[in-house]
Tab-separated table of C-alpha atoms and ligand atoms in Angstrom:
chain	number	residue	atom	x	y	z
A	163	UNK	CA	-7.170	-17.603	-10.566
A	164	UNK	CA	-5.009	-20.111	-8.965
A	165	UNK	CA	-5.296	-22.914	-11.592
A	166	UNK	CA	-1.597	-24.308	-12.520
A	167	UNK	CA	-0.109	-21.827	-10.036
A	168	UNK	CA	3.107	-23.096	-8.043
A	169	UNK	CA	2.690	-21.809	-4.592
A	170	UNK	CA	5.054	-22.463	-1.620
A	171	UNK	CA	2.951	-22.862	1.468
A	172	UNK	CA	5.274	-22.190	4.347
A	173	UNK	CA	4.325	-23.571	8.162
A	174	UNK	CA	5.906	-22.486	11.098
A	175	UNK	CA	5.645	-23.604	14.392
A	176	UNK	CA	2.568	-22.033	15.997
A	177	UNK	CA	-1.382	-23.933	17.176
A	178	UNK	CA	-2.789	-22.492	13.989
A	179	UNK	CA	-0.298	-24.630	11.795
A	180	UNK	CA	-3.649	-27.120	12.169
A	181	UNK	CA	-5.585	-24.478	9.605
A	182	UNK	CA	-2.495	-25.050	7.244
A	183	UNK	CA	-4.105	-28.091	6.111
A	184	UNK	CA	-7.335	-26.444	5.074
A	185	UNK	CA	-5.358	-23.903	2.995
A	186	UNK	CA	-3.350	-26.440	1.396
A	187	UNK	CA	-6.974	-28.485	0.560
A	188	UNK	CA	-8.345	-24.827	-0.927
A	189	UNK	CA	-5.023	-24.155	-2.831
A	190	UNK	CA	-5.215	-27.756	-4.531
A	191	UNK	CA	-9.179	-27.635	-5.073
A	192	UNK	CA	-8.422	-24.446	-7.114
A	193	UNK	CA	-6.025	-25.966	-9.036
A	194	UNK	CA	-2.817	-25.010	-7.611
A	195	UNK	CA	0.614	-26.840	-7.525
A	196	UNK	CA	1.512	-26.474	-3.633
A	197	UNK	CA	5.161	-27.053	-2.217
A	198	UNK	CA	5.167	-27.335	1.523
A	199	UNK	CA	8.393	-26.004	3.268
A	200	UNK	CA	7.865	-26.304	7.332
A	201	UNK	CA	9.785	-25.187	9.981
A	202	UNK	CA	11.328	-27.745	12.677
A	203	UNK	CA	8.841	-26.270	15.194
A	204	UNK	CA	6.185	-26.618	12.617
A	205	UNK	CA	6.526	-30.457	12.387
A	206	UNK	CA	5.789	-30.527	16.161
A	207	UNK	CA	2.184	-29.252	15.414
A	208	UNK	CA	1.433	-31.139	12.105
A	209	UNK	CA	3.006	-34.217	10.366
A	210	UNK	CA	4.804	-34.038	7.119
A	211	UNK	CA	2.757	-37.277	6.203
A	212	UNK	CA	-0.164	-35.411	6.416
A	213	UNK	CA	0.856	-32.645	4.039
A	214	UNK	CA	2.650	-34.642	2.031
A	215	UNK	CA	-0.435	-36.741	1.289
A	216	UNK	CA	-2.733	-33.790	0.355
A	217	UNK	CA	0.134	-31.813	-1.651
A	218	UNK	CA	1.006	-35.046	-3.409
A	219	UNK	CA	4.626	-33.790	-2.940
A	220	UNK	CA	7.443	-34.769	-0.262
A	221	UNK	CA	7.614	-32.024	2.562
A	222	UNK	CA	10.682	-29.825	2.847
A	223	UNK	CA	11.971	-29.220	6.147
A	224	UNK	CA	15.949	-29.412	5.934
A	225	UNK	CA	18.633	-28.307	3.959
A	226	UNK	CA	19.355	-31.733	3.068
A	227	UNK	CA	17.210	-34.803	2.884
A	228	UNK	CA	18.215	-37.491	5.182
A	229	UNK	CA	19.998	-40.743	3.908
A	230	UNK	CA	19.832	-39.830	0.694
A	231	UNK	CA	21.783	-36.609	1.400
A	232	UNK	CA	19.849	-34.492	-1.841
A	233	UNK	CA	20.313	-30.823	-1.086
A	234	UNK	CA	16.876	-28.982	-1.319
A	235	UNK	CA	17.788	-25.702	-3.242
A	236	UNK	CA	15.750	-23.201	-2.405
A	237	UNK	CA	17.240	-20.845	-5.230
A	238	UNK	CA	15.207	-23.298	-7.372
A	239	UNK	CA	12.147	-23.241	-4.988
A	240	UNK	CA	12.272	-19.752	-5.014
A	241	UNK	CA	12.328	-19.288	-8.838
A	242	UNK	CA	9.779	-22.166	-9.291
A	243	UNK	CA	7.309	-19.998	-7.033
A	244	UNK	CA	4.427	-17.808	-8.479
A	245	UNK	CA	3.577	-16.966	-4.754
A	246	UNK	CA	4.781	-17.957	-1.185
A	247	UNK	CA	2.317	-18.124	1.900
A	248	UNK	CA	3.528	-18.414	5.209
A	249	UNK	CA	0.312	-19.261	7.559
A	250	UNK	CA	0.735	-19.702	10.113
A	251	UNK	CA	3.888	-17.013	10.683
A	252	UNK	CA	4.779	-16.930	14.469
A	253	UNK	CA	6.478	-14.174	15.974
A	254	UNK	CA	9.619	-15.678	15.553
A	255	UNK	CA	9.598	-16.651	11.991
A	256	UNK	CA	8.483	-12.932	11.198
A	257	UNK	CA	11.541	-11.637	13.696
A	258	UNK	CA	13.910	-13.632	11.324
A	259	UNK	CA	12.471	-12.785	7.821
A	260	UNK	CA	12.744	-8.845	8.926
A	261	UNK	CA	16.338	-9.357	9.600
A	262	UNK	CA	17.406	-11.945	7.391
A	263	UNK	CA	18.250	-14.612	9.716
A	264	UNK	CA	18.105	-17.618	7.576
A	265	UNK	CA	18.802	-20.663	9.673
A	266	UNK	CA	16.262	-22.723	8.263
A	267	UNK	CA	14.905	-23.811	5.090
A	268	UNK	CA	11.753	-21.708	5.306
A	269	UNK	CA	13.870	-18.461	5.870
A	270	UNK	CA	16.288	-19.265	3.108
A	271	UNK	CA	13.399	-19.911	0.549
A	272	UNK	CA	11.695	-16.535	1.851
A	273	UNK	CA	15.101	-14.974	1.075
A	274	UNK	CA	15.285	-16.607	-2.250
A	275	UNK	CA	11.673	-16.127	-3.349
A	276	UNK	CA	11.598	-13.790	-6.582
A	277	UNK	CA	7.629	-13.918	-6.216
A	278	UNK	CA	4.847	-12.239	-3.942
A	279	UNK	CA	5.178	-13.337	-0.424
A	280	UNK	CA	2.313	-13.339	1.909
A	281	UNK	CA	2.269	-13.850	5.562
A	282	UNK	CA	-0.612	-14.599	7.859
A	283	UNK	CA	0.733	-13.678	11.725
A	284	UNK	CA	-0.700	-16.093	14.258
A	285	UNK	CA	0.256	-15.604	17.922
A	286	UNK	CA	-0.992	-14.440	21.339
A	287	UNK	CA	-2.404	-10.886	21.831
A	288	UNK	CA	0.527	-9.461	23.608
A	289	UNK	CA	3.184	-11.129	21.319
A	290	UNK	CA	1.500	-9.407	18.490
A	291	UNK	CA	0.981	-5.983	20.023
A	292	UNK	CA	4.482	-6.011	21.315
A	293	UNK	CA	6.531	-3.123	19.589
A	294	UNK	CA	9.388	-5.414	18.401
A	295	UNK	CA	6.892	-7.615	16.513
A	296	UNK	CA	4.824	-4.427	15.481
A	297	UNK	CA	8.237	-3.002	14.294
A	298	UNK	CA	8.990	-6.437	12.393
A	299	UNK	CA	5.903	-6.563	10.694
A	300	UNK	CA	6.564	-2.964	9.210
A	301	UNK	CA	9.890	-3.623	8.482
A	302	UNK	CA	8.474	-6.555	6.066
A	303	UNK	CA	5.769	-4.626	4.992
A	304	UNK	CA	8.374	-2.129	3.584
A	305	UNK	CA	10.324	-4.949	2.069
A	306	UNK	CA	7.062	-6.143	0.233
A	307	UNK	CA	5.531	-8.862	2.108
A	308	UNK	CA	1.659	-8.487	2.103
A	309	UNK	CA	0.484	-9.543	5.382
A	310	UNK	CA	-2.854	-10.671	6.027
A	311	UNK	CA	-4.033	-9.202	9.191
A	312	UNK	CA	-4.827	-11.596	12.405
A	313	UNK	CA	-8.316	-11.542	13.662
A	314	UNK	CA	-9.699	-10.591	16.721
A	315	UNK	CA	-11.042	-13.601	18.645
A	316	UNK	CA	-10.343	-16.393	21.187
A	317	UNK	CA	-6.516	-17.704	21.342
A	318	UNK	CA	-5.322	-20.769	22.345
A	319	UNK	CA	-3.959	-19.200	25.359
A	320	UNK	CA	-7.390	-18.474	26.408
A	321	UNK	CA	-7.336	-15.067	25.987
A	322	UNK	CA	-9.232	-13.194	23.579
A	323	UNK	CA	-8.024	-10.367	21.136
A	324	UNK	CA	-5.774	-9.843	17.980
A	325	UNK	CA	-3.612	-12.668	16.997
A	326	UNK	CA	-5.753	-15.263	15.771
A	327	UNK	CA	-4.807	-16.374	12.231
A	328	UNK	CA	-6.976	-15.401	9.736
A	329	UNK	CA	-9.198	-17.930	8.550
A	330	UNK	CA	-7.880	-20.353	5.354
A	331	UNK	CA	-10.728	-19.224	3.236
A	332	UNK	CA	-9.906	-15.606	3.675
A	333	UNK	CA	-6.128	-16.267	2.992
A	334	UNK	CA	-6.829	-18.122	-0.053
A	335	UNK	CA	-9.025	-15.413	-1.349
A	336	UNK	CA	-6.474	-12.584	-0.720
A	337	UNK	CA	-3.777	-14.795	-2.544
A	338	UNK	CA	-6.570	-15.400	-5.572
A	339	UNK	CA	-6.977	-11.623	-5.819
A	340	UNK	CA	-3.867	-10.999	-6.141
A	341	UNK	CA	-3.379	-13.202	-8.540
A	342	UNK	CA	-6.274	-12.036	-10.584
A	343	UNK	CA	-4.776	-8.538	-10.286
A	344	UNK	CA	-3.558	-7.459	-13.964
A	345	UNK	CA	0.441	-6.340	-13.987
A	346	UNK	CA	-0.205	-4.193	-16.707
A	347	UNK	CA	1.653	-0.950	-15.118
A	348	UNK	CA	4.510	-3.326	-15.094
A	349	UNK	CA	7.902	-0.747	-16.290
A	350	UNK	CA	5.617	2.260	-15.725
A	351	UNK	CA	6.995	5.134	-13.616
A	352	UNK	CA	4.305	6.614	-11.775
A	353	UNK	CA	4.368	10.159	-9.265
A	354	UNK	CA	1.553	10.543	-6.826
A	355	UNK	CA	1.216	13.356	-4.508
A	356	UNK	CA	-0.779	12.579	-1.259
A	357	UNK	CA	-2.027	14.219	1.809
A	358	UNK	CA	-1.968	17.620	2.956
A	359	UNK	CA	0.729	20.132	3.149
A	360	UNK	CA	1.538	22.030	6.529
A	361	UNK	CA	2.623	25.938	6.020
A	362	UNK	CA	4.142	26.753	9.122
A	363	UNK	CA	3.436	29.950	11.025
A	364	UNK	CA	6.180	29.501	13.750
A	365	UNK	CA	7.909	26.528	15.254
A	366	UNK	CA	4.697	24.909	16.598
A	367	UNK	CA	2.034	26.111	14.265
A	368	UNK	CA	0.839	25.747	10.585
A	369	UNK	CA	-1.808	26.194	8.331
A	370	UNK	CA	-3.290	22.933	7.016
A	371	UNK	CA	-6.185	21.064	5.948
A	372	UNK	CA	-7.904	17.511	6.565
A	373	UNK	CA	-6.633	15.855	4.131
A	374	UNK	CA	-5.955	11.768	5.786
A	375	UNK	CA	-3.848	10.704	2.622
A	376	UNK	CA	-6.112	7.659	2.034
A	377	UNK	CA	-6.994	8.257	-1.438
A	378	UNK	CA	-3.196	9.108	-2.491
A	379	UNK	CA	-2.052	6.244	-0.658
A	380	UNK	CA	-4.709	3.785	-2.220
A	381	UNK	CA	-3.527	4.909	-5.678
A	382	UNK	CA	0.042	4.280	-4.613
A	383	UNK	CA	-0.607	0.869	-3.418
A	384	UNK	CA	-2.880	-0.244	-6.394
A	385	UNK	CA	-0.535	1.148	-8.873
A	386	UNK	CA	2.276	-0.671	-7.217
A	387	UNK	CA	-0.044	-3.857	-7.052
A	388	UNK	CA	-0.243	-3.679	-10.786
A	389	UNK	CA	3.724	-3.506	-11.401
A	390	UNK	CA	4.329	0.118	-11.408
A	391	UNK	CA	7.375	1.548	-9.642
A	392	UNK	CA	5.421	4.421	-7.596
A	393	UNK	CA	7.172	7.828	-5.962
A	394	UNK	CA	5.007	8.801	-3.315
A	395	UNK	CA	5.211	12.056	-2.189
A	396	UNK	CA	3.568	12.396	0.656
A	397	UNK	CA	2.635	15.449	3.023
A	398	UNK	CA	2.430	14.716	7.044
A	399	UNK	CA	0.272	11.564	7.631
A	400	UNK	CA	0.166	8.800	9.479
A	401	UNK	CA	-0.026	5.775	7.168
A	402	UNK	CA	2.164	3.028	6.423
A	403	UNK	CA	4.114	3.067	2.849
A	404	UNK	CA	2.104	0.541	0.684
A	405	UNK	CA	3.618	-2.763	-0.049
A	406	UNK	CA	5.671	-3.284	-3.430
A	407	UNK	CA	7.972	-0.961	-5.537
A	408	UNK	CA	7.065	2.240	-3.538
A	409	UNK	CA	9.450	5.391	-2.771
A	410	UNK	CA	7.985	7.467	-0.272
A	411	UNK	CA	9.266	11.323	-0.084
A	412	UNK	CA	8.180	12.890	2.905
A	413	UNK	CA	7.886	16.409	2.500
A	414	UNK	CA	5.981	18.896	4.572
A	415	UNK	CA	5.205	22.261	3.289
A	416	UNK	CA	3.700	23.079	-0.365
A	417	UNK	CA	7.217	24.529	-1.765
A	418	UNK	CA	8.935	21.182	-0.421
A	419	UNK	CA	6.282	19.363	-2.214
A	420	UNK	CA	6.675	21.156	-5.494
A	421	UNK	CA	10.522	21.002	-5.468
A	422	UNK	CA	10.453	17.066	-5.352
A	423	UNK	CA	7.493	16.653	-7.670
A	424	UNK	CA	9.450	19.185	-10.239
A	425	UNK	CA	12.613	16.973	-9.865
A	426	UNK	CA	10.793	13.560	-10.147
A	427	UNK	CA	8.500	14.304	-13.095
A	428	UNK	CA	10.899	14.388	-16.404
A	429	UNK	CA	11.606	10.752	-15.417
A	430	UNK	CA	8.047	9.717	-15.020
A	431	UNK	CA	5.318	7.975	-17.698
A	432	UNK	CA	2.473	9.648	-15.534
A	433	UNK	CA	1.594	11.785	-12.180
A	434	UNK	CA	-1.448	11.413	-10.298
A	435	UNK	CA	-1.872	15.076	-8.215
A	436	UNK	CA	-3.800	13.994	-5.610
A	437	UNK	CA	-2.452	15.821	-2.208
A	438	UNK	CA	-4.798	18.882	-0.894
A	439	UNK	CA	-1.726	21.280	-1.407
A	440	UNK	CA	-2.592	24.629	0.375
A	441	UNK	CA	-2.752	27.594	-1.936
A	442	UNK	CA	-1.165	29.968	0.574
A	443	UNK	CA	1.665	30.027	3.223
A	444	UNK	CA	2.204	32.711	5.651
A	445	UNK	CA	4.682	35.036	4.164
A	446	UNK	CA	7.079	34.920	7.447
A	447	UNK	CA	7.499	31.994	9.707
A	448	UNK	CA	8.560	32.912	12.788
A	449	UNK	CA	11.769	31.680	14.183
A	450	UNK	CA	10.149	31.081	17.720
A	451	UNK	CA	6.717	30.644	19.253
A	452	UNK	CA	4.439	33.434	19.180
A	453	UNK	CA	3.396	34.792	22.424
A	454	UNK	CA	-0.039	35.900	22.791
A	455	UNK	CA	0.919	37.953	25.995
A	456	UNK	CA	3.832	40.057	24.315
A	457	UNK	CA	2.383	40.183	20.709
A	458	UNK	CA	-1.424	40.326	21.181
A	459	UNK	CA	-3.427	40.494	17.862
A	460	UNK	CA	-1.731	39.538	14.770
A	461	UNK	CA	-2.627	39.608	11.185
A	462	UNK	CA	-1.097	37.011	9.156
A	463	UNK	CA	0.137	38.006	5.627
A	464	UNK	CA	-0.381	34.987	3.355
A	465	UNK	CA	1.535	34.615	-0.144
A	466	UNK	CA	0.279	32.261	-2.893
A	467	UNK	CA	2.239	28.923	-3.207
A	468	UNK	CA	3.348	27.681	-6.434
A	469	UNK	CA	0.746	25.426	-8.154
A	470	UNK	CA	2.406	22.296	-8.735
A	471	UNK	CA	-0.082	20.785	-11.050
A	472	UNK	CA	-0.142	23.781	-13.247
A	473	UNK	CA	3.982	23.736	-13.234
A	474	UNK	CA	4.131	19.795	-14.413
A	475	UNK	CA	1.645	20.978	-16.913
A	476	UNK	CA	3.956	23.213	-18.559
A	477	UNK	CA	6.760	20.652	-18.474
A	478	UNK	CA	4.728	17.722	-19.523
A	479	UNK	CA	6.337	15.900	-22.784
A	480	UNK	CA	4.484	13.621	-25.390
A	481	UNK	CA	3.470	10.539	-23.972
A	482	UNK	CA	3.404	11.366	-20.398
A	483	UNK	CA	0.043	11.652	-18.657
A	484	UNK	CA	-1.135	14.246	-16.056
A	485	UNK	CA	-4.082	13.464	-13.831
A	486	UNK	CA	-5.492	15.878	-10.968
A	487	UNK	CA	-8.057	15.772	-8.607
A	488	UNK	CA	-10.530	19.045	-8.132
A	489	UNK	CA	-11.946	19.149	-4.851
A	490	UNK	CA	-14.951	21.631	-4.976
A	491	UNK	CA	-17.788	23.124	-2.813
A	492	UNK	CA	-20.001	24.558	-5.831
A	493	UNK	CA	-20.292	24.982	-9.364
A	494	UNK	CA	-18.119	21.428	-9.361
A	495	UNK	CA	-18.314	20.838	-12.947
A	496	UNK	CA	-17.328	24.048	-14.316
A	497	UNK	CA	-14.564	24.635	-11.873
A	498	UNK	CA	-13.144	21.114	-12.571
A	499	UNK	CA	-13.237	21.854	-16.153
A	500	UNK	CA	-11.559	25.123	-15.536
A	501	UNK	CA	-8.656	23.213	-13.673
A	502	UNK	CA	-8.394	20.897	-16.285
A	503	UNK	CA	-7.491	23.183	-18.913
A	504	UNK	CA	-5.493	25.914	-16.612
A	505	UNK	CA	-3.298	23.243	-15.249
A	506	UNK	CA	-2.934	21.201	-18.939
A	507	UNK	CA	-4.202	18.158	-17.279
A	508	UNK	CA	-5.110	14.932	-19.470
A	509	UNK	CA	-7.659	14.272	-16.747
A	510	UNK	CA	-9.459	15.428	-13.887
A	511	UNK	CA	-10.925	13.450	-10.839
A	512	UNK	CA	-13.887	15.931	-9.230
A	513	UNK	CA	-14.892	15.263	-5.758
A	514	UNK	CA	-17.518	17.320	-4.029
A	515	UNK	CA	-17.413	18.550	-0.251
A	516	UNK	CA	-21.078	18.628	-0.666
A	517	UNK	CA	-21.060	14.616	-0.661
A	518	UNK	CA	-20.508	13.142	2.894
A	519	UNK	CA	-19.526	10.201	1.364
A	520	UNK	CA	-16.682	11.929	-0.914
A	521	UNK	CA	-13.520	13.895	-0.018
A	522	UNK	CA	-11.328	14.520	2.994
A	523	UNK	CA	-10.842	11.749	5.840
A	524	UNK	CA	-14.028	9.438	5.049
A	525	UNK	CA	-12.904	6.148	3.594
A	526	UNK	CA	-15.357	6.345	0.684
A	527	UNK	CA	-15.176	8.796	-2.355
A	528	UNK	CA	-17.429	9.388	-5.163
A	529	UNK	CA	-15.842	10.858	-8.287
A	530	UNK	CA	-16.693	11.906	-11.665
A	531	UNK	CA	-13.345	11.520	-14.361
A	532	UNK	CA	-13.243	14.174	-16.915
A	533	UNK	CA	-10.752	13.713	-19.744
A	534	UNK	CA	-8.950	16.545	-21.757
A	535	UNK	CA	-11.583	15.324	-24.670
A	536	UNK	CA	-14.579	16.060	-22.696
A	537	UNK	CA	-15.138	12.506	-22.001
A	538	UNK	CA	-17.020	11.457	-18.668
A	539	UNK	CA	-17.071	8.948	-16.143
A	540	UNK	CA	-19.237	8.989	-13.424
A	541	UNK	CA	-18.980	6.467	-10.399
A	542	UNK	CA	-21.153	5.724	-7.174
A	543	UNK	CA	-19.668	6.257	-4.182
A	544	UNK	CA	-17.122	3.280	-3.045
A	545	UNK	CA	-14.101	2.399	-0.716
A	546	UNK	CA	-11.239	4.682	-1.692
A	547	UNK	CA	-9.309	1.616	-2.572
A	548	UNK	CA	-11.704	0.701	-5.247
A	549	UNK	CA	-12.207	4.294	-6.225
A	550	UNK	CA	-8.310	4.122	-7.098
A	551	UNK	CA	-8.792	1.120	-9.203
A	552	UNK	CA	-11.410	3.157	-11.287
A	553	UNK	CA	-9.087	5.887	-11.647
A	554	UNK	CA	-6.301	3.667	-13.227
A	555	UNK	CA	-8.464	1.998	-15.520
A	556	UNK	CA	-9.636	5.315	-16.707
A	557	UNK	CA	-6.682	7.385	-17.095
A	558	UNK	CA	-3.354	5.120	-17.376
B	758	PMT	O1	-6.807	12.069	1.621
B	758	PMT	P1	-7.939	11.938	1.842
B	758	PMT	O2	-8.510	12.045	3.424
B	758	PMT	O3	-8.288	10.588	1.406
B	758	PMT	O4	-8.848	13.019	0.549
B	758	PMT	C1	-8.602	12.856	-0.650
B	758	PMT	C2	-8.710	14.064	-1.171
B	758	PMT	C3	-10.125	14.853	-1.165
B	758	PMT	C4	-7.433	15.046	-0.697
B	758	PMT	C5	-8.332	13.896	-2.706
B	758	PMT	O5	-9.264	13.300	-3.279
B	758	PMT	C6	-8.455	15.340	-3.431
B	758	PMT	O6	-9.578	15.613	-4.013
B	758	PMT	N1	-7.307	16.056	-3.560
B	758	PMT	C7	-7.022	16.765	-4.190
B	758	PMT	C8	-7.556	18.248	-3.352
B	758	PMT	C9	-7.082	19.789	-3.783
B	758	PMT	O7	-6.495	20.318	-3.635
B	758	PMT	O8	-7.940	20.262	-4.915
B	758	PMT	P2	-7.710	21.541	-5.368
B	758	PMT	O9	-9.188	21.180	-6.458
B	758	PMT	O10	-7.554	22.717	-4.431
B	758	PMT	O11	-6.499	21.490	-6.575
B	758	PMT	C10	-6.523	21.035	-7.994
B	758	PMT	C11	-5.460	19.975	-8.542
B	758	PMT	O12	-4.250	21.132	-8.492
B	758	PMT	C12	-5.019	19.041	-7.256
B	758	PMT	O13	-4.483	18.038	-8.313
B	758	PMT	C13	-4.090	19.368	-6.476
B	758	PMT	O14	-3.273	18.243	-5.911
B	758	PMT	C14	-3.309	20.187	-7.420
B	758	PMT	N2	-2.852	21.458	-6.573
B	758	PMT	C15	-3.598	22.510	-6.089
B	758	PMT	C16	-3.050	23.413	-5.338
B	758	PMT	C17	-1.290	23.697	-5.557
B	758	PMT	N3	-1.053	24.918	-4.607
B	758	PMT	N4	-0.583	23.150	-6.163
B	758	PMT	C18	-1.363	21.618	-7.056
B	758	PMT	O15	-0.674	20.917	-7.341
């Protein structure tokens, strides 16, 4: 997958810089052309002579080459590269990347890069867990950088913990896998719903369900990786927004999710309705906390929520695809087919709560995808990230 690819290897000033040599060797062995860009601090840890010998190209570090005055164009480099990997990425360089502090050749190249950027953080465990580092990492993720998380292990400081740069083999594997991902959804606009909805009873209580959002967020991540522009309408979950072209719209209730989806759907090529939407909401929401002492026994009157998927089914125009999920506990197949027809879906993804490897909360799912034409695809239990790829392959 890396054969003939143009890779910028960015090296910053950390002890793990010695491992960059191995990354460079593996990339070259896989047939990639590699341009090393190193920060001034990086050169304290590894010499440009080693790096230029192995890459077959002069190492770039400064804006101008000493003696000749030749300008190293970060703009040209940014256009040349198919991918940029910054390994090791120190806390300081990550902070500069997150805030656009373009005071060295590596950061200006990062800011000019049109390609996918990967960063492999490497630092001491306390620096890694510091709120400012974590804030910068979240910003970079939102900016579309793929972070290759550091591993737990012995650190140069003698401490043990998270902060050790991932092994070169793993970093190159992530890069190769990314290169192998087809960009077959380029130009497509996809709406995805994820997570639960919360229907408020009073300012502190709600009716909800156990959806963690993992299935929907995995779908959003895989669609974005394959080039789609994604609108992720998310119920209340604690998950980070997937990297890439993902617009996240946070909602709380089914009514809010309904309004966001109805507004977005006309501009979409497809919608995947993965959220576990509450079918009912309390008829009234109390303005203040209901007090047991003064209220005593209460009866909640519930009214049906709008069926979002069914509504989009009525709006669907020629060429748009609508994919729903069915979460069932009994008569799974019959209920799924009924929902497929009733909601005018093109596909329904059936998962059963009777299967401990499927449904809410767990990292795996086992699905059957049924099309409106009656075709069925049965899959074994897999990680939700891989299930997402199966769903995309069959439905989009
Ligand atoms: O979030 P995770 O923990 O990873 O769990 C994933 C999941 C179990 C939530 C997911 O795989 C799943 O099954 N999502 C759909 C859950 C659900 O609400 O299913 P349902 O059979 O009740 O609804 C059928 C379809 O109609 C769904 O596409 C649902 O999004 C949609 N719906 C339901 C009710 C409603 N008022 N509006 C809707 O749009």
